[in-house]
Coordinates of C-alpha atoms in Angstrom, one line a residue:
M1 CA 93.2 -11.0 176.3
K2 CA 91.9 -7.8 175.2
T3 CA 94.5 -4.9 175.6
Y4 CA 92.4 -1.9 176.9
K5 CA 94.0 1.5 176.1
F6 CA 93.6 4.5 177.8
G7 CA 93.4 8.0 177.8
I8 CA 94.2 10.5 179.8
M9 CA 93.1 14.1 180.4
G10 CA 95.2 16.4 182.5
S11 CA 98.8 15.9 183.2
G12 CA 99.1 17.1 186.8
M13 CA 99.7 15.4 190.1
I14 CA 96.6 12.9 190.2
A15 CA 97.2 12.0 185.9
H16 CA 100.8 10.4 187.2
I17 CA 99.2 8.3 189.9
H18 CA 96.5 7.0 187.2
A19 CA 99.3 6.2 184.9
K20 CA 101.1 3.9 187.2
A21 CA 98.2 2.4 188.2
I22 CA 97.4 1.4 184.4
Q23 CA 100.8 0.5 184.2
K24 CA 100.8 -2.0 186.6
I25 CA 97.7 -3.8 185.1
P26 CA 99.3 -6.3 182.4
N27 CA 95.9 -5.8 179.3
A28 CA 96.5 -2.4 179.7
A29 CA 98.2 0.3 177.7
I30 CA 98.4 4.1 177.5
A31 CA 97.6 5.8 174.6
G32 CA 98.0 9.0 175.1
I33 CA 98.0 12.2 177.2
Y34 CA 95.8 15.7 176.4
G35 CA 96.2 18.9 178.4
P36 CA 96.4 22.2 178.0
V37 CA 99.8 23.5 179.9
T38 CA 102.2 22.1 177.0
E39 CA 105.3 21.6 178.7
S40 CA 104.0 19.1 181.2
V41 CA 102.2 17.3 178.7
Q42 CA 105.3 16.7 177.2
E43 CA 107.0 15.5 179.7
F44 CA 104.2 13.2 180.8
A45 CA 104.2 12.0 177.7
A46 CA 108.0 11.2 177.5
K47 CA 107.8 9.7 181.0
Y48 CA 105.3 6.9 179.8
Q49 CA 106.0 6.6 176.3
C50 CA 102.6 7.7 174.4
R51 CA 101.2 10.2 172.3
V52 CA 100.1 13.9 172.5
Y53 CA 96.7 14.6 172.0
L54 CA 95.8 18.2 170.4
S55 CA 92.2 18.5 172.0
S56 CA 89.9 16.3 174.0
E57 CA 88.4 16.1 170.5
E58 CA 90.6 14.0 169.2
M59 CA 91.4 11.9 172.0
L60 CA 87.8 11.1 172.0
A61 CA 87.8 10.6 167.9
D62 CA 90.4 7.6 168.5
A63 CA 88.9 4.6 168.1
E64 CA 92.4 2.9 169.7
V65 CA 91.0 4.6 173.3
D66 CA 88.7 2.1 175.1
V67 CA 88.9 4.1 178.2
V68 CA 89.0 7.9 179.4
N69 CA 90.7 9.0 182.8
I70 CA 89.6 12.6 183.6
C71 CA 92.5 14.1 186.0
T72 CA 91.8 17.2 185.2
P73 CA 90.6 20.2 187.2
S74 CA 87.1 19.6 189.3
G75 CA 84.8 22.1 187.3
V76 CA 85.2 20.3 183.9
H77 CA 85.0 16.9 185.1
A78 CA 81.0 16.4 184.3
E79 CA 81.6 18.0 180.9
L80 CA 84.4 15.5 179.6
A81 CA 82.8 12.7 181.3
I82 CA 79.4 13.1 179.5
A83 CA 81.7 13.7 176.2
A84 CA 83.6 10.5 176.4
A85 CA 80.5 8.5 177.4
R86 CA 78.8 9.8 174.2
A87 CA 82.1 8.7 172.2
N88 CA 81.3 5.2 174.0
K89 CA 84.6 5.4 175.6
H90 CA 84.0 4.0 179.5
V91 CA 85.3 6.4 181.9
I92 CA 87.4 7.1 184.9
V93 CA 87.1 10.0 186.7
E94 CA 88.4 11.9 189.7
K95 CA 86.7 13.4 192.7
P96 CA 84.4 14.8 192.4
L97 CA 82.3 14.1 189.7
A98 CA 81.0 17.1 189.4
V99 CA 80.7 20.4 191.2
N100 CA 77.0 20.8 191.3
K101 CA 74.1 18.9 191.4
E102 CA 72.6 19.2 187.6
D103 CA 76.2 18.1 186.2
A104 CA 76.2 15.1 188.3
Q105 CA 72.8 14.3 187.6
A106 CA 73.3 14.7 183.6
V107 CA 76.2 12.0 183.8
V108 CA 74.1 10.0 185.8
R109 CA 71.8 10.0 182.8
V110 CA 73.9 9.7 180.0
Q111 CA 75.1 6.4 182.1
K112 CA 72.0 4.7 181.6
E113 CA 71.4 6.4 177.9
T114 CA 74.7 4.7 176.7
G115 CA 75.6 2.0 178.7
V116 CA 79.2 2.6 179.1
K117 CA 80.8 2.2 182.5
I118 CA 81.3 5.6 184.4
C119 CA 83.2 4.8 187.7
V120 CA 83.9 8.1 190.0
I121 CA 87.3 7.5 192.3
S122 CA 87.0 6.3 195.7
Q123 CA 89.9 4.6 195.9
L124 CA 89.7 3.4 199.7
R125 CA 86.3 1.9 199.2
F126 CA 88.8 -1.1 198.2
S127 CA 91.1 -1.0 201.0
P128 CA 90.7 -4.0 203.5
G129 CA 89.9 -2.6 206.2
V130 CA 87.2 -0.5 204.7
Q131 CA 85.6 -3.4 203.2
T132 CA 86.6 -5.1 206.8
L133 CA 84.7 -1.9 209.2
R134 CA 81.7 -1.7 206.6
D135 CA 81.0 -5.4 206.6
A136 CA 81.5 -5.8 210.4
V137 CA 79.0 -2.5 210.9
H138 CA 76.7 -4.0 208.4
H139 CA 76.3 -7.7 210.3
G140 CA 75.7 -5.9 213.6
K141 CA 79.5 -6.9 215.3
L142 CA 78.9 -3.3 216.6
G143 CA 75.2 -3.4 217.6
R144 CA 72.8 -1.0 216.7
M145 CA 74.8 1.9 215.3
I146 CA 74.9 4.7 217.4
M147 CA 77.6 7.6 216.0
G148 CA 79.5 7.7 213.1
S149 CA 82.2 10.4 213.0
L150 CA 84.7 11.6 210.5
S151 CA 88.0 13.6 211.6
M152 CA 89.9 15.2 208.6
L153 CA 92.5 18.3 210.3
Y154 CA 95.1 18.3 207.0
Y155 CA 97.5 21.0 205.7
R156 CA 97.1 22.5 202.4
S157 CA 100.2 25.5 202.4
E158 CA 99.1 28.4 200.6
E159 CA 101.3 27.5 197.2
Y160 CA 99.2 24.5 197.0
Y161 CA 96.3 26.5 196.6
Q162 CA 98.3 28.6 193.9
N163 CA 99.7 26.4 191.6
G164 CA 98.0 26.0 188.5
G165 CA 95.5 28.3 189.7
W166 CA 92.3 26.3 190.2
R167 CA 92.1 25.2 193.5
G168 CA 90.6 27.5 195.9
R169 CA 87.8 28.7 193.6
W170 CA 84.2 28.0 193.8
S171 CA 83.8 27.3 189.9
S172 CA 86.6 25.2 189.3
D173 CA 87.1 23.4 192.5
G174 CA 83.9 23.3 193.7
G175 CA 84.6 24.2 197.6
G176 CA 87.6 23.6 199.8
A177 CA 88.5 21.6 202.6
L178 CA 85.1 19.5 201.9
M179 CA 84.5 19.2 198.3
N180 CA 88.8 18.8 197.6
Q181 CA 89.6 16.6 200.5
G182 CA 87.2 15.6 202.9
I183 CA 85.2 13.6 200.1
H184 CA 87.0 10.9 200.2
G185 CA 86.4 10.7 203.8
L186 CA 82.7 12.0 203.7
D187 CA 82.0 9.2 200.7
L188 CA 83.6 6.2 203.1
L189 CA 81.6 7.7 206.1
S190 CA 78.3 7.1 204.0
Y191 CA 79.2 3.4 202.3
I192 CA 80.1 2.4 206.4
C193 CA 77.4 3.7 208.1
G194 CA 74.7 4.2 205.0
P195 CA 72.7 7.4 204.0
V196 CA 72.3 10.8 205.4
V197 CA 68.8 12.1 205.6
S198 CA 69.6 15.6 207.2
V199 CA 72.8 17.8 207.6
R200 CA 73.6 20.9 209.9
A201 CA 76.7 22.2 208.9
F202 CA 78.7 25.8 209.4
Y203 CA 82.3 26.8 207.5
K204 CA 84.8 29.2 207.3
T205 CA 87.6 30.3 205.6
L206 CA 90.5 31.1 208.8
F207 CA 94.3 30.5 207.2
H208 CA 94.2 30.6 203.9
D209 CA 93.7 33.2 200.6
I210 CA 91.3 31.2 198.9
E211 CA 87.1 31.9 197.9
V212 CA 86.1 28.2 199.3
E213 CA 86.4 27.2 202.9
D214 CA 89.0 25.5 204.6
T215 CA 87.6 24.9 208.0
L216 CA 84.0 22.9 208.4
C217 CA 82.0 21.2 211.3
A218 CA 78.3 19.6 210.4
I219 CA 76.2 17.2 211.9
L220 CA 74.9 14.5 210.2
E221 CA 71.5 12.5 211.1
F222 CA 71.7 8.7 209.0
K223 CA 68.8 6.9 207.5
N224 CA 69.1 4.2 210.6
G225 CA 68.3 6.9 212.9
A226 CA 72.3 7.2 214.3
L227 CA 74.0 10.4 214.4
G228 CA 77.2 11.7 213.2
T229 CA 79.8 14.6 212.8
V230 CA 82.1 15.9 210.3
E231 CA 85.1 17.9 210.6
A232 CA 87.1 19.1 208.3
S233 CA 90.2 21.8 207.6
T234 CA 93.4 22.3 205.5
A235 CA 94.5 24.7 207.5
I236 CA 95.6 22.7 210.8
K237 CA 99.5 22.2 211.1
P238 CA 101.3 19.9 210.3
G239 CA 98.0 17.9 209.6
S240 CA 96.6 14.4 211.2
P241 CA 95.7 11.3 209.7
R242 CA 91.7 11.3 208.9
K243 CA 90.0 9.1 211.4
I244 CA 86.6 7.8 211.2
H245 CA 85.0 6.4 214.4
I246 CA 82.2 4.3 214.7
G247 CA 80.3 3.8 217.5
G248 CA 77.3 1.4 218.7
T249 CA 75.4 -0.5 221.4
R250 CA 78.0 -3.4 221.5
G251 CA 81.3 -1.8 221.0
S252 CA 83.4 0.9 218.8
A253 CA 86.0 0.9 216.3
V254 CA 88.4 3.8 214.9
L255 CA 89.5 3.8 211.2
T256 CA 92.8 5.9 210.4
E257 CA 92.8 6.4 207.0
D258 CA 92.3 2.9 205.9
A259 CA 93.5 1.1 208.5
I260 CA 91.4 -0.7 211.4
T261 CA 93.4 1.3 214.4
E262 CA 91.3 0.5 217.4
W263 CA 88.5 -2.1 218.1
R264 CA 86.3 -2.3 221.4
A265 CA 83.9 -4.8 221.2
D266 CA 82.8 -8.4 222.3
E267 CA 83.4 -9.6 218.9
P268 CA 87.2 -10.4 218.0
V269 CA 89.2 -7.7 216.4
P270 CA 88.6 -8.3 212.7
D271 CA 91.6 -9.1 210.1
S272 CA 91.6 -5.6 207.8
G273 CA 94.3 -6.8 205.7
E274 CA 97.4 -4.4 204.7
H275 CA 97.6 -0.6 205.1
W276 CA 98.4 1.6 201.9
Q277 CA 97.5 5.0 202.9
I278 CA 100.2 7.1 203.9
G279 CA 101.4 10.6 204.1
A280 CA 98.2 12.6 202.7
A281 CA 97.7 14.9 205.8
N282 CA 100.2 17.2 204.7
D283 CA 101.6 16.3 201.4
P284 CA 98.6 15.3 198.7
S285 CA 101.6 13.4 196.3
A286 CA 101.9 10.9 199.0
L287 CA 99.5 8.5 197.4
D288 CA 99.7 4.6 196.8
V289 CA 98.3 3.6 193.9
T290 CA 97.0 0.1 195.2
G291 CA 93.5 2.0 195.6
H292 CA 93.5 3.6 191.8
L293 CA 94.8 -0.1 190.6
L294 CA 92.2 -2.2 192.3
Q295 CA 89.4 0.5 191.3
F296 CA 90.8 0.6 187.4
K297 CA 90.8 -3.2 187.5
N298 CA 87.2 -3.3 189.0
L299 CA 86.2 -1.1 185.9
L300 CA 87.5 -3.4 183.4
A301 CA 85.9 -6.5 185.2
S302 CA 82.9 -4.8 185.1
V303 CA 83.5 -4.0 181.4
E304 CA 83.7 -7.6 181.0
G305 CA 80.5 -8.6 183.2
R306 CA 82.6 -10.3 185.8
E307 CA 82.4 -7.9 188.6
E308 CA 79.6 -5.1 189.9
L309 CA 80.9 -1.5 189.0
L310 CA 81.8 -0.8 192.7
V311 CA 81.4 3.0 192.7
D312 CA 79.7 3.8 189.2
A313 CA 78.0 7.6 188.6
A314 CA 75.2 7.1 191.0
A315 CA 77.3 6.8 193.5
G316 CA 79.5 9.5 193.1
C317 CA 76.4 11.7 192.3
S318 CA 75.2 11.0 195.8
T319 CA 78.4 12.1 197.4
V320 CA 78.2 14.9 195.8
E321 CA 74.6 15.6 196.8
L322 CA 75.6 15.1 200.7
V323 CA 78.5 17.8 200.1
L324 CA 76.2 20.2 198.4
A325 CA 73.6 19.6 201.1
I326 CA 76.2 20.2 203.9
Y327 CA 77.5 23.4 201.7
E328 CA 73.6 24.5 201.7
S329 CA 73.3 24.3 205.3
A330 CA 76.4 26.6 205.9
R331 CA 75.2 29.2 203.8
S332 CA 71.7 29.3 204.9
G333 CA 72.1 28.8 208.8
K334 CA 69.4 25.8 208.5
T335 CA 69.2 21.9 208.4
V336 CA 68.8 20.5 205.0
N337 CA 67.1 17.1 204.6
L338 CA 68.5 15.0 201.8
E339 CA 66.2 13.1 199.4
M340 CA 66.9 9.5 199.2
S341 CA 67.4 8.0 195.5
E342 CA 65.6 4.7 194.9
K343 CA 68.7 2.3 195.9
D344 CA 68.3 4.2 199.4
I345 CA 64.1 3.2 200.3

């Protein structure tokens, strides 16, 4: 069995989630770490017993590295993903894939040109609850869909935004409550309900001293004709678990984080399996590694031709485009229509 070597770029909180997930894969190992903050990089290397690369170029030149995990500030995700793909490395990139449409689409093109696997982290897609609810919706167990709504009323402290210096800025974070935190729920909403064709949105910065929004509301129109709503905030104490509410002509269901917590339909309550997403409403470090572990295994299985890659660069690009359309609507005060990709037509 081949042992896959992973090189991690970035040494912040999420890099440790990646490292712990890699350690749980029998045929995987951490080759090394690269990041500009010397102290945290050295501590990371000591903790996981791996080498320190002095530059991203040094990591990408290492023939031992099979997969590059990009855990850096959001503003450089696309640049590093493209460089890694061109160096013939498979890529795992934290959300968002990019902070603008042009860069996101450039990653998709490079994925096609090089043939490497590029996956964008959306770990909750792999949870049993999400898969069960998506299957129920797609097989009509709730009837014809009428509404699909996301409520993410989180809390992040001022210290959260000040640490590292990149959060809360348009250039490096790409946005606020929606781009950084809400993007997971928005991805799940469109994954469960289908593509969004138009949006109308409003946003404000009501609590934090940051450039980007900490509170946002949006109305969505799905391709299937259903309507939806999005409410996202990082300003509401003490923070509440994220909820997705799906309503149809034959019943409704509520997904709380990754567990089905309400089921009101003629069909029997589906078994949604174990629940493993806790605490993220007010503690960004309270993440279970299970989702990342399953997504990493999916990447390796796709490399070996045993599975399809569930969240590739194109999927990550679609979610970024949806976030950006919502921002465009909030800025312009107008409804924004989204272009449909070939897979959505």
